[in-house]
Short mmCIF file of C-alpha atoms and ligand atoms in Angstrom, two decimals:
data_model
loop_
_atom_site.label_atom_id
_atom_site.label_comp_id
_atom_site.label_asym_id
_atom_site.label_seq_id
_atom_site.Cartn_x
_atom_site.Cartn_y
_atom_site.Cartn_z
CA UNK A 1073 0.00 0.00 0.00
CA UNK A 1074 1.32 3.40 -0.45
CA UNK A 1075 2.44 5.66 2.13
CA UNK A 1076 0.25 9.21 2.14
CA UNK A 1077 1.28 11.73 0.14
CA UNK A 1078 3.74 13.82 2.72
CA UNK A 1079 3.93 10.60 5.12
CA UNK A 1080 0.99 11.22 6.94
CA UNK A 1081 -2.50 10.75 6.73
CA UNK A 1082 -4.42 13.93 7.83
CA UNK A 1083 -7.23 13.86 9.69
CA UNK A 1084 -8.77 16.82 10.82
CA UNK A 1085 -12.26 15.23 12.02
CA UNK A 1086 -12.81 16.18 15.80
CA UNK A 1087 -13.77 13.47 17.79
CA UNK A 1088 -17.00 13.17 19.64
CA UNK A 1089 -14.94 14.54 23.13
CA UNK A 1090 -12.90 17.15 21.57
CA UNK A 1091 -16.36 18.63 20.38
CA UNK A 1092 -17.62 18.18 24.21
CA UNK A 1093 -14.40 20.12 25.12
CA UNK A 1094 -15.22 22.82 22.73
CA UNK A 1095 -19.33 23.15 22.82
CA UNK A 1096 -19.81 26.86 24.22
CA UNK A 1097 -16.56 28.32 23.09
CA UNK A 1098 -18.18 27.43 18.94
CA UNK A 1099 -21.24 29.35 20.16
CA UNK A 1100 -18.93 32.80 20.38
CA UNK A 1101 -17.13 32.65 16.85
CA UNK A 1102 -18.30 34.66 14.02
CA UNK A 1103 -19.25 32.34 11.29
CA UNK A 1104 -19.14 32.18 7.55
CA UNK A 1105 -21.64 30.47 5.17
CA UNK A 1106 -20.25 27.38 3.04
CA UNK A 1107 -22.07 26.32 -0.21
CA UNK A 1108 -22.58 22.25 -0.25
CA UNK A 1109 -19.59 22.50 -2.48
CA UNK A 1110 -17.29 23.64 -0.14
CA UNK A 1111 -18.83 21.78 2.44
CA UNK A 1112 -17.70 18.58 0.46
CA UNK A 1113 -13.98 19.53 -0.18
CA UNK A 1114 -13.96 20.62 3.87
CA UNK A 1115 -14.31 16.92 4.07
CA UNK A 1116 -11.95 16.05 1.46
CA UNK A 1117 -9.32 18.01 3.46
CA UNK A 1118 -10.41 16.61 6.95
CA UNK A 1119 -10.43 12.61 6.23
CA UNK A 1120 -6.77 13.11 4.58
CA UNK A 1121 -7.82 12.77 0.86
CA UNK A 1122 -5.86 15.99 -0.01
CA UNK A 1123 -3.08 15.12 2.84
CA UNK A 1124 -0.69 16.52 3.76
CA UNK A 1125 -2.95 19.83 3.30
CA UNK A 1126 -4.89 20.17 6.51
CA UNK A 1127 -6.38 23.64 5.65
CA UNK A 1128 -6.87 25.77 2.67
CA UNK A 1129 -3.87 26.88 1.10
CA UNK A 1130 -2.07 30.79 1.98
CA UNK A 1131 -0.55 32.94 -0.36
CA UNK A 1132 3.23 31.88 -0.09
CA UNK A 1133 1.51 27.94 -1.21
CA UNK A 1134 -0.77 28.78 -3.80
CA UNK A 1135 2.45 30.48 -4.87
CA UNK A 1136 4.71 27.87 -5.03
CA UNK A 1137 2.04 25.75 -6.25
CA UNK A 1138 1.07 27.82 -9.14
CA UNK A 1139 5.09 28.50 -10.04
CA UNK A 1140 6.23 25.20 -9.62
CA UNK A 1141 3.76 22.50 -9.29
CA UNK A 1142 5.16 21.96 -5.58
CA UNK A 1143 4.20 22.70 -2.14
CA UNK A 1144 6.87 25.27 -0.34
CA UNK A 1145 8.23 21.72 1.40
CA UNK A 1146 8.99 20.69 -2.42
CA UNK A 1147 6.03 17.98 -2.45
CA UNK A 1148 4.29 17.45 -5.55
CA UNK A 1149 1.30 19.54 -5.68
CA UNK A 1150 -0.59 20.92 -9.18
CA UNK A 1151 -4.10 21.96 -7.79
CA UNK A 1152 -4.49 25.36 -5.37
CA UNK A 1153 -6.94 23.77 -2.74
CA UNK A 1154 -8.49 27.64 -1.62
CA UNK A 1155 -11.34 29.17 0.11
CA UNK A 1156 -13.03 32.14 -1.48
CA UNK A 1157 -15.39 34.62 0.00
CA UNK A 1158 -16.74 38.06 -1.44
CA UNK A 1159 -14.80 41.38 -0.29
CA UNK A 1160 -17.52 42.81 2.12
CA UNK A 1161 -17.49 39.24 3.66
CA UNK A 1162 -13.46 39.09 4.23
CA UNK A 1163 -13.39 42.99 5.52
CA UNK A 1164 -15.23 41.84 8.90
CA UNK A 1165 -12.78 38.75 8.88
CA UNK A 1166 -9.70 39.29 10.93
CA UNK A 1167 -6.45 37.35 10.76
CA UNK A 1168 -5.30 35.51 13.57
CA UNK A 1169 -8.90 34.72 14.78
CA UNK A 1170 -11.10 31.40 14.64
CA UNK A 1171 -14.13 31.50 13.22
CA UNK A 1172 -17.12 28.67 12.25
CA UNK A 1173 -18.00 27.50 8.97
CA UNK A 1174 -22.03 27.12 8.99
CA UNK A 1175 -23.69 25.03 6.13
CA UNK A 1176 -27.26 25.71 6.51
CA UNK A 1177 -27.26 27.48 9.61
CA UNK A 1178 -25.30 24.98 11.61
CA UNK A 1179 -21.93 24.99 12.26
CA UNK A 1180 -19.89 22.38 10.83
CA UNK A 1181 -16.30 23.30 10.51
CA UNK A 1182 -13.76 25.29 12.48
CA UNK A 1183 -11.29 27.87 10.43
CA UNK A 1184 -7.76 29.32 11.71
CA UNK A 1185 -7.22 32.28 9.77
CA UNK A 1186 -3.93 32.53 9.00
CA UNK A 1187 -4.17 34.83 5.48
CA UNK A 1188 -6.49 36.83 3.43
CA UNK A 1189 -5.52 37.36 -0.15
CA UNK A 1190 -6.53 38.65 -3.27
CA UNK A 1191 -4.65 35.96 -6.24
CA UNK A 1192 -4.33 37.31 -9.45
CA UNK A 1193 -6.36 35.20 -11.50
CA UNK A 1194 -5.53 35.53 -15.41
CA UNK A 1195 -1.93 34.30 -13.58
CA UNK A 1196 -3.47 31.49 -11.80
CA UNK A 1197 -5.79 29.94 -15.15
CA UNK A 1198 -2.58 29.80 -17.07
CA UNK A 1199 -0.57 28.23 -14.49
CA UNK A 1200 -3.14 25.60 -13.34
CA UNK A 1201 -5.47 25.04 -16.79
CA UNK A 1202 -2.25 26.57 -19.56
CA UNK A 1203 -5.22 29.09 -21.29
CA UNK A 1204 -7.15 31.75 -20.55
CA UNK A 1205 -10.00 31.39 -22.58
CA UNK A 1206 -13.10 31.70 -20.47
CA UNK A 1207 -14.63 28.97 -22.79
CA UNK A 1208 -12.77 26.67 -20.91
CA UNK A 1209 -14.98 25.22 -18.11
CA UNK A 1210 -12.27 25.74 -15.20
CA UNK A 1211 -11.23 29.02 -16.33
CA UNK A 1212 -14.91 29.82 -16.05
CA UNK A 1213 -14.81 29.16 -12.66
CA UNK A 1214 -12.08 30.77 -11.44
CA UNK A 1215 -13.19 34.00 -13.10
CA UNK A 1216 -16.70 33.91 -11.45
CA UNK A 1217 -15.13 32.58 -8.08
CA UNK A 1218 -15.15 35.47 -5.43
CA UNK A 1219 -12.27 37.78 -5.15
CA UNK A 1220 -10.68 37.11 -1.45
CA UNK A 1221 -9.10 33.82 -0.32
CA UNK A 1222 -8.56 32.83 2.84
CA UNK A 1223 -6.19 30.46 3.76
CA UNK A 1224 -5.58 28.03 7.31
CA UNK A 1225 -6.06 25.65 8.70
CA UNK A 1226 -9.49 23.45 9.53
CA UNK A 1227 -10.92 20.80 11.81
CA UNK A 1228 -14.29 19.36 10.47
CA UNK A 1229 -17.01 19.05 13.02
CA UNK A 1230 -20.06 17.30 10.88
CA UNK A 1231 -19.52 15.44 7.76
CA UNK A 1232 -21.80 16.24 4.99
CA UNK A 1233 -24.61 14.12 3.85
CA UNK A 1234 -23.56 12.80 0.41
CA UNK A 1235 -25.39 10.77 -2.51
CA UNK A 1236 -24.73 7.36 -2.09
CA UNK A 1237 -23.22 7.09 1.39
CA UNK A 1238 -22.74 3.26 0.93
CA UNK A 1239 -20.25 4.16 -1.95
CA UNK A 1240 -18.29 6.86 0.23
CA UNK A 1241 -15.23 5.56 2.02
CA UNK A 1242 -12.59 7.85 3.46
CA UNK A 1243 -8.87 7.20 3.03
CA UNK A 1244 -8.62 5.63 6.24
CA UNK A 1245 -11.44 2.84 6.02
CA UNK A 1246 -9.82 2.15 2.07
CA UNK A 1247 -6.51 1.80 3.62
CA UNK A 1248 -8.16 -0.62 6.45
CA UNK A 1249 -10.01 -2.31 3.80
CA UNK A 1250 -6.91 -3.05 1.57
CA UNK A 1251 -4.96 -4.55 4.62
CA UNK A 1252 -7.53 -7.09 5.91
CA UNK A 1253 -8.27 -7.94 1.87
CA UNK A 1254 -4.64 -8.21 2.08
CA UNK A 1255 -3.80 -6.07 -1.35
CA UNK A 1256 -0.24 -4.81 -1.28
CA UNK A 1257 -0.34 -3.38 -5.01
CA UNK A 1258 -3.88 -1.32 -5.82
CA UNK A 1259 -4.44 0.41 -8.90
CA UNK A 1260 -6.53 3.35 -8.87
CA UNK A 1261 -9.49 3.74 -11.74
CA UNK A 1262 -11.00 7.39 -12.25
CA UNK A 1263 -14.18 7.90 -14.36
CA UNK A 1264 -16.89 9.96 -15.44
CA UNK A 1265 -18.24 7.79 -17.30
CA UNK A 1266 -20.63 4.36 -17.86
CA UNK A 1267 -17.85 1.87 -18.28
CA UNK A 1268 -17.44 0.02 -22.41
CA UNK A 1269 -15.35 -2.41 -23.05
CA UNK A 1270 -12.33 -0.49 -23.67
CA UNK A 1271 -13.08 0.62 -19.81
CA UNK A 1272 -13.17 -2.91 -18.90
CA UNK A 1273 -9.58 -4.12 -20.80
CA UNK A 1274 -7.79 -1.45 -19.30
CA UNK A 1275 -8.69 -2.05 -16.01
CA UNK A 1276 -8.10 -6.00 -16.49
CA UNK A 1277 -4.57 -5.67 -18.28
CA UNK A 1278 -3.59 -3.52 -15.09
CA UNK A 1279 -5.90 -5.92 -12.71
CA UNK A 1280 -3.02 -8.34 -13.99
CA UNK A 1281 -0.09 -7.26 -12.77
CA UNK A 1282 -1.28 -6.35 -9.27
CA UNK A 1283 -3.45 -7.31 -6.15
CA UNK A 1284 -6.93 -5.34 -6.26
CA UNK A 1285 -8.45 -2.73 -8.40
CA UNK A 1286 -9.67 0.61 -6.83
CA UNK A 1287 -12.67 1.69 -9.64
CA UNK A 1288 -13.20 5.44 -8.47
CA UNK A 1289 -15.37 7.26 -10.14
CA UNK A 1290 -16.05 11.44 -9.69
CA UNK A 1291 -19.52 12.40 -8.66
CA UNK A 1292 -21.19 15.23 -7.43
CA UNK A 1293 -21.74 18.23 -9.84
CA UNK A 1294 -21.52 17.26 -13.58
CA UNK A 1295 -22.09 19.34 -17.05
CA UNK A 1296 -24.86 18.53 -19.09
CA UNK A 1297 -24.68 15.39 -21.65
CA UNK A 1298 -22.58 13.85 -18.55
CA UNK A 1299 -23.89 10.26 -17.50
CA UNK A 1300 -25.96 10.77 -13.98
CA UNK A 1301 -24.44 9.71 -11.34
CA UNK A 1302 -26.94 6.58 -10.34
CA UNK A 1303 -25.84 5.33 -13.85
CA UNK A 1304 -22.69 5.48 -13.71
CA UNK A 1305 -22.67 3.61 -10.42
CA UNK A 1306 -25.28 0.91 -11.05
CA UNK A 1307 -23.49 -0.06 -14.49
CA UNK A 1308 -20.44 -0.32 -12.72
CA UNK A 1309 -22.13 -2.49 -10.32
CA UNK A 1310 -23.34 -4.81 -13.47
CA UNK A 1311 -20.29 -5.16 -15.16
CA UNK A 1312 -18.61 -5.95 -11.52
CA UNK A 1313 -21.48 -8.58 -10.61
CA UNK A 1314 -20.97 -10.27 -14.30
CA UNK A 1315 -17.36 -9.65 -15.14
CA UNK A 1316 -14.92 -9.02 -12.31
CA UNK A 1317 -13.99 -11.27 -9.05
CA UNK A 1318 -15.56 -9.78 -5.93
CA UNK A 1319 -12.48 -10.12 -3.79
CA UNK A 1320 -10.60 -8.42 -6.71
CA UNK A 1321 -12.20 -4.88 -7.07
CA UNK A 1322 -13.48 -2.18 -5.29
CA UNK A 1323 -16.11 0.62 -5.99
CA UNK A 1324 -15.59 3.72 -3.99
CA UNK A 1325 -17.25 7.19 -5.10
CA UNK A 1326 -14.90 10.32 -5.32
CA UNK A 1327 -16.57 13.76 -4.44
CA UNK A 1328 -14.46 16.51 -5.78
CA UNK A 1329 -15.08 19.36 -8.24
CA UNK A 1330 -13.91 18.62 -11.72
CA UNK A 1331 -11.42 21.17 -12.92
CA UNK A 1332 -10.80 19.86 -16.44
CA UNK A 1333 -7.46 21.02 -15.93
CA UNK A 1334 -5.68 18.12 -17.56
CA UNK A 1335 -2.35 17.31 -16.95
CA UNK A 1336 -2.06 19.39 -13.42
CA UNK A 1337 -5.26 17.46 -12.78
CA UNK A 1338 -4.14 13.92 -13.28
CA UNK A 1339 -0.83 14.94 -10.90
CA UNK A 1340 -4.03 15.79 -8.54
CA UNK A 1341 -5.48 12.67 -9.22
CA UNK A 1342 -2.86 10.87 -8.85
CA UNK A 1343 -2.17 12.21 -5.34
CA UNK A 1344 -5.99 11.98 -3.99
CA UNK A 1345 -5.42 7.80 -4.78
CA UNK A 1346 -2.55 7.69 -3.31
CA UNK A 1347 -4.05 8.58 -0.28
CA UNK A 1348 -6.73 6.03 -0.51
CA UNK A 1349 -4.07 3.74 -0.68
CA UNK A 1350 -3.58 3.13 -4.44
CA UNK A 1351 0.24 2.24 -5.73
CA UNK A 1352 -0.72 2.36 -9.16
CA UNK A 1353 -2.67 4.92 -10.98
CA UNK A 1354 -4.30 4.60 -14.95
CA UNK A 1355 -3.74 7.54 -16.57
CA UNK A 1356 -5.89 7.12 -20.24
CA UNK A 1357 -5.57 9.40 -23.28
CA UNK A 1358 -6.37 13.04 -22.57
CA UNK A 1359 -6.54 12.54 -18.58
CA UNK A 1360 -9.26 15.28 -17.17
CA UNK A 1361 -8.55 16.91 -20.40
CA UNK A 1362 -11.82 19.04 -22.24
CA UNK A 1363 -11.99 20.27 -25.89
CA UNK A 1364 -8.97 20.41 -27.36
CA UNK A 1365 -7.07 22.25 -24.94
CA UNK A 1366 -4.44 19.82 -24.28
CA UNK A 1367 -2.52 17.22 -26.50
CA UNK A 1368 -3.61 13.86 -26.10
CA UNK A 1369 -0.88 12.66 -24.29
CA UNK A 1370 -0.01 15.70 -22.07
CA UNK A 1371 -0.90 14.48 -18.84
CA UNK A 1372 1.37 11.14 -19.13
CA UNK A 1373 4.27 13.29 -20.32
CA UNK A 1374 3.96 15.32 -17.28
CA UNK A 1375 5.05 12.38 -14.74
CA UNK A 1376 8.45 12.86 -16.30
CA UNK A 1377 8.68 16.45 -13.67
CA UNK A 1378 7.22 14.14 -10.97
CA UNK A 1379 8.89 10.99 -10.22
CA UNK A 1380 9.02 11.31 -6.35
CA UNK A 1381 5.33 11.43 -7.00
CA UNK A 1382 5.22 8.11 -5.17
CA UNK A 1383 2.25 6.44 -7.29
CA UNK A 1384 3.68 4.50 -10.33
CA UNK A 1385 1.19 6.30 -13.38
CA UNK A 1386 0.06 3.32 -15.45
CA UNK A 1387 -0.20 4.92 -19.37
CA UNK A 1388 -2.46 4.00 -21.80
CA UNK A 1389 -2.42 5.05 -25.35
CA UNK A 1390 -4.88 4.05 -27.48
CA UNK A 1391 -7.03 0.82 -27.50
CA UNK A 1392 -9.63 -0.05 -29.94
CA UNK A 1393 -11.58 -3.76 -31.03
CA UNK A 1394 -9.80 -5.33 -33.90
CA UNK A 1395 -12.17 -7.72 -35.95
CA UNK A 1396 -8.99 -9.43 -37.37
CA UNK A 1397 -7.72 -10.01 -34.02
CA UNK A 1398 -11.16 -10.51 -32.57
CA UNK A 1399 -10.51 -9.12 -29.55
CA UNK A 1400 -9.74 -5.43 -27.93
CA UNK A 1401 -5.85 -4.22 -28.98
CA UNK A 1402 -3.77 -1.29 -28.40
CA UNK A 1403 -1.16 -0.27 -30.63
CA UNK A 1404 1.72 -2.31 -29.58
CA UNK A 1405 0.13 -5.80 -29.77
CA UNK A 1406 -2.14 -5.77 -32.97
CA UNK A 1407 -0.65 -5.36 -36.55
CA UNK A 1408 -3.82 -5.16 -38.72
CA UNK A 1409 -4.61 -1.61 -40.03
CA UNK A 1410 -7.19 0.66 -38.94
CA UNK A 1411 -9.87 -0.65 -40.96
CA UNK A 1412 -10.20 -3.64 -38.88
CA UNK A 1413 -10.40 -1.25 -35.63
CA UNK A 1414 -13.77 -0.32 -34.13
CA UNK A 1415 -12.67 2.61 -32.05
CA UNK A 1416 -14.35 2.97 -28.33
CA UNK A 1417 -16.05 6.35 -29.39
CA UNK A 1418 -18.01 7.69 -26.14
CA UNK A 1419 -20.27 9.81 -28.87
CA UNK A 1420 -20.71 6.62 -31.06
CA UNK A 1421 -22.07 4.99 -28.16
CA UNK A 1422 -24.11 7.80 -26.87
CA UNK A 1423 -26.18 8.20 -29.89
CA UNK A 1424 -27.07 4.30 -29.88
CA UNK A 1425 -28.00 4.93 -26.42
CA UNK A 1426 -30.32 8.05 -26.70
CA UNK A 1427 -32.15 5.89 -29.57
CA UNK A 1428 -32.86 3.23 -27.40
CA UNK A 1429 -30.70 0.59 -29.27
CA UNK A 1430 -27.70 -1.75 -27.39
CA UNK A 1431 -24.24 -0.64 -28.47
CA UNK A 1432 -22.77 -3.73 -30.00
CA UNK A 1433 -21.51 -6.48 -27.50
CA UNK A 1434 -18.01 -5.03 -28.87
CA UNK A 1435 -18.35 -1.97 -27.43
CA UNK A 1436 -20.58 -2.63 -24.06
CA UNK A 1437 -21.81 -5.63 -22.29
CA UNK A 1438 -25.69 -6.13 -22.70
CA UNK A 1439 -25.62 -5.65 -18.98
CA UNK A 1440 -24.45 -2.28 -18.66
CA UNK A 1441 -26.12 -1.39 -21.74
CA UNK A 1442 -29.84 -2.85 -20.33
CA UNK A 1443 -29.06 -0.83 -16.97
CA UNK A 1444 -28.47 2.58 -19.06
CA UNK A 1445 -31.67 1.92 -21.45
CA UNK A 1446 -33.64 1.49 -18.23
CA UNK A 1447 -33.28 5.30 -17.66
CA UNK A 1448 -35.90 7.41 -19.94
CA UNK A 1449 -32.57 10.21 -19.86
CA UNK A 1450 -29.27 8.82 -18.43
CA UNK A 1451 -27.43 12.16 -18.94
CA UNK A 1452 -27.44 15.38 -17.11
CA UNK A 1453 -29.81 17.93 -18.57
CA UNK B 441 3.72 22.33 6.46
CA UNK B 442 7.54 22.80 7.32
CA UNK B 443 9.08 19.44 8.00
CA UNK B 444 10.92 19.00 10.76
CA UNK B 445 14.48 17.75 9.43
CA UNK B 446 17.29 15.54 11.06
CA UNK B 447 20.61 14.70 9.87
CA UNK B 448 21.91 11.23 8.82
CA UNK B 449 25.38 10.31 7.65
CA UNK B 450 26.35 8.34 4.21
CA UNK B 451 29.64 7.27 3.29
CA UNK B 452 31.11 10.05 0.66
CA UNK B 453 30.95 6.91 -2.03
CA UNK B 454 27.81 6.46 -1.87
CA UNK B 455 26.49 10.03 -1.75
CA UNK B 456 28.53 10.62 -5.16
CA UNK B 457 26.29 7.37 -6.60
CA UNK B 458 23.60 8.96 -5.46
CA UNK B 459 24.89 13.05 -6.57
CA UNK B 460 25.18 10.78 -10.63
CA UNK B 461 22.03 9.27 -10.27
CA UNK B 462 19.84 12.22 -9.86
CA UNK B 463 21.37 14.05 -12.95
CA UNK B 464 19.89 11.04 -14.74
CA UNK B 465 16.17 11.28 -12.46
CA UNK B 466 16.05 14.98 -12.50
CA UNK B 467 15.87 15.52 -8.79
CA UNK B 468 17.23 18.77 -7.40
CA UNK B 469 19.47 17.45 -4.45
CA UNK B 470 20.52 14.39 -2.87
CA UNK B 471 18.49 15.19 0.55
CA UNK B 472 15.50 14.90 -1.88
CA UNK B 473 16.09 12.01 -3.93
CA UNK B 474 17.33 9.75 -0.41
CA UNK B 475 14.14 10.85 1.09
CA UNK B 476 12.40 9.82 -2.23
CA UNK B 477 13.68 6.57 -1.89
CA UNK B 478 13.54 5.88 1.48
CA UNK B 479 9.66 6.66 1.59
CA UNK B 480 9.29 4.16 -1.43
CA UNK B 481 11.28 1.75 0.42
CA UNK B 482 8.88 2.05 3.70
CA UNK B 483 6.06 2.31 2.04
CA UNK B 484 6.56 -1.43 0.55
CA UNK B 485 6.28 -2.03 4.69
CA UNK B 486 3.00 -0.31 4.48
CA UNK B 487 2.39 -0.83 8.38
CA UNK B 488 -0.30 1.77 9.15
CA UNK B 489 -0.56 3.47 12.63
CA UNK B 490 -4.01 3.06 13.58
CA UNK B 491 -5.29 2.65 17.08
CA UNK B 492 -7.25 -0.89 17.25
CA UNK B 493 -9.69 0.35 18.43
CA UNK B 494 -10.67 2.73 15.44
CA UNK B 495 -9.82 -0.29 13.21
CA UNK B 496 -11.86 -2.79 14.76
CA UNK B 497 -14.84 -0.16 14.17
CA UNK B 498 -13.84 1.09 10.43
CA UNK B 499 -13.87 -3.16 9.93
CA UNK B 500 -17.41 -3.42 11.55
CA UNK B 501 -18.59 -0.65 8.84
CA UNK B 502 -17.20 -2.11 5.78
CA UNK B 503 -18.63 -5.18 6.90
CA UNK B 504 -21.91 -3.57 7.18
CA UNK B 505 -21.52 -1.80 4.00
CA UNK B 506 -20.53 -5.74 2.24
CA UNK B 507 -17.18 -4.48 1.16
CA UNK B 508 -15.72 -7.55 3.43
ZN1 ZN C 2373 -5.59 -6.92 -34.89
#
């Protein structure tokens, strides 16, 4: 199993006494309202899924993040993890003081306040996302993000209610659930999508090599034509229940924002399995990539600046069904020329499954494809 | 997030492997590539430092949940 990114897994979830301890000194601190969103990544921080971060980032480390895709301590790090509130909000917020994050009126999250900055942010979309076209879905959000961060750290005192809780483990319970199923070598799986067949090779040729097979896909908020969430997770249930050994494979969901940010994302990624416990990593043809913003293979060929990253990245290139070969290839093991390749095209398959028809059993098992058709819409509106 | 740092002696061959080696792997300094390599070595250990307690209880949930 890996160690946590930094050595340590953080955990920044107050016990039952330490909130005894602490009752009527919460009632006294000025709070600030959290969206559900930031609610969420609160949690991410707290059960140690962004260790060794137990806060949201200052200046000086979005800095050095932004600069040099490191942490000040020199630790991998592509993804500012930052708190941002509007300026009338961060006037009446003083540094140096405590003060409680409230989600709905209730308090569920304790801030330090160690800074209060104002990041420039045409300088922090071409660092993180390499454009600064406000097309591009994370550049969009940084620009309508509000103007002040602040930074420090936080101790979680209520964990959000999520979709799916069944499907939500934390860092710790993965790591206790590799070690009694006795997995030494786990390779991590990220999706966004209804798995095909091409889904299903790559995860078995890695499955191969190692002991257990961490399938974790993103969920939470999606664009539209996205598959829903409950689809994505009940075909992955079907092809598990038909296809995979039980004892071999794992599905865990992963609530975090989508940044689209490509290669700095699938460093991100990377790290966020890491902490679950994952040695290995599959990093797929344009990785968290959108449009044509980056090249296709951009966020393999940026392990080469990481390789204290401590997750081995597993590459794939491209992978397609050969009719000659009869069976799904990638480009080192099947000779035949493109005419005998059906590519995996995720539109291809989309349009067979808006008509109502089953994507050939070359592209998608009938299972997945009946648990898709049983949706009048499987994709965000 | 500063780390708190303590010093360990090599022999002066072995830190001059170690000073060619990183020219190849792109590290910056020695101090980071040991530390590098020292982590991967431990974490092929992978002995976690939870309290049983806490264990015995994230078990019971994952149980509950049928991932055991
Ligand atoms: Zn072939």
């Amino acid at each position: 199993m890996a160690r946590p990114h930094g050595g340590q897994l953080v955990d920044q979830v107050l016990s039952n006494n330490q909130l005894n301890r602490i009752k009527e000194e919460i009632k006294e601190l000025k709070p600030i309202p959290i969206d559900y969103e930031t609610f969420i990544e609160l949690e991410n921080i707290a059960i140690g899924t962004f260790s060794p971060l137990e806060g949201y980032m200052i200046q000086q480390e979005v800095d050095s993040v932004l600069d040099t895709g490191r942490l000040t301590n020199d630790l991998a790090w592509t993804i500012p993890i930052t708190f941002a509130v509007d300026k009338e909000q961060a006037n009446l917020l003083e540094k140096g003081n405590q003060f409680a994050l409230s989600y709905q009126g209730e308090v569920v999250a304790l801030l330090d306040l160690e800074d209060k900055f104002i990041p420039d942010k045409k300088h922090w979309v071409k660092a993180v996302f390499n454009t600064t076209d406000e097309k591009h879905p994370g550049v969009k959000r940084i620009y309508k993000r509000k103007e002040v961060l602040l930074g420090g750290t936080i101790n979680l005192l209520k964990r959000p209610k999520v979709p799916f809780p069944e499907n939500r483990l934390t860092p710790k319970e993965t790591r206790v659930l590799f070690k009694v199923k006795g997995w030494k070598t786990i390779v991590g799986f990220q999706t966004r999508n209804a798995p095909h067949i091409g889904h299903e090779y790559v995860q078995k040729a890695a499955l191969t090599f190692v002991d257990g097979i961490f399938i974790n896909p993103v969920i939470g908020k999606k664009k539209p034509g996205d598959f829903k969430d409950e689809v994505i997770l009940e075909s992955y249930n079907a092809l598990i229940n038909h296809y995979y050994l039980r004892e071999r494979s794992v599905l865990v969901t992963l609530l975090t924002e989508m940044r689209y940010a490509g290669p700095k994302e699938a460093i991100f990624h990377s790290i966020m399995r890491k902490n679950y416990g994952c040695t290995h990593f599959i990093i797929g043809r344009d990785h968290a990539g959108v449009g044509n913003y980056y090249p296709p293979f951009a966020a393999q060929d940026i392990f080469d600046d990481y390789p204290d990253i401590g997750i081995v990245p597993l590459f794939f290139r491209s992978f397609s069904h050969c009719t000659k070969c009869g069976s799904v290839v990638n480009e080192k093991i099947c000779p035949h020329s493109s005419e005998h390749h059906i590519n995996f095209s995720g539109t291809k398959i989309r349009k067979m499954l808006i008509e109502g028809k089953h994507p050939p059993k070359e592209l998608m098992r009938p299972e997945v494809a009946d648990i898709i058709l049983q949706y009048e819409n499987p994709f965000v509106e | 997030m500063d780390k708190d740092n303590k010093t360990i002696t090599i022999s002066k061959h072995l830190y001059e492997l170690l000073e060619r080696k990183i020219q190849q792997d792109k590290f910056d300094s020695v101090d980071n590539y040991v530390e590098h390599l020292l982590l991967q070595l431990l974490q092929v250990e992978g002995s976690e430092d939870l309290d049983p307690e806490e264990e015995e209880k994230i078990k019971q949930r994952l149980e509950k949940l049928g991932y055991l």
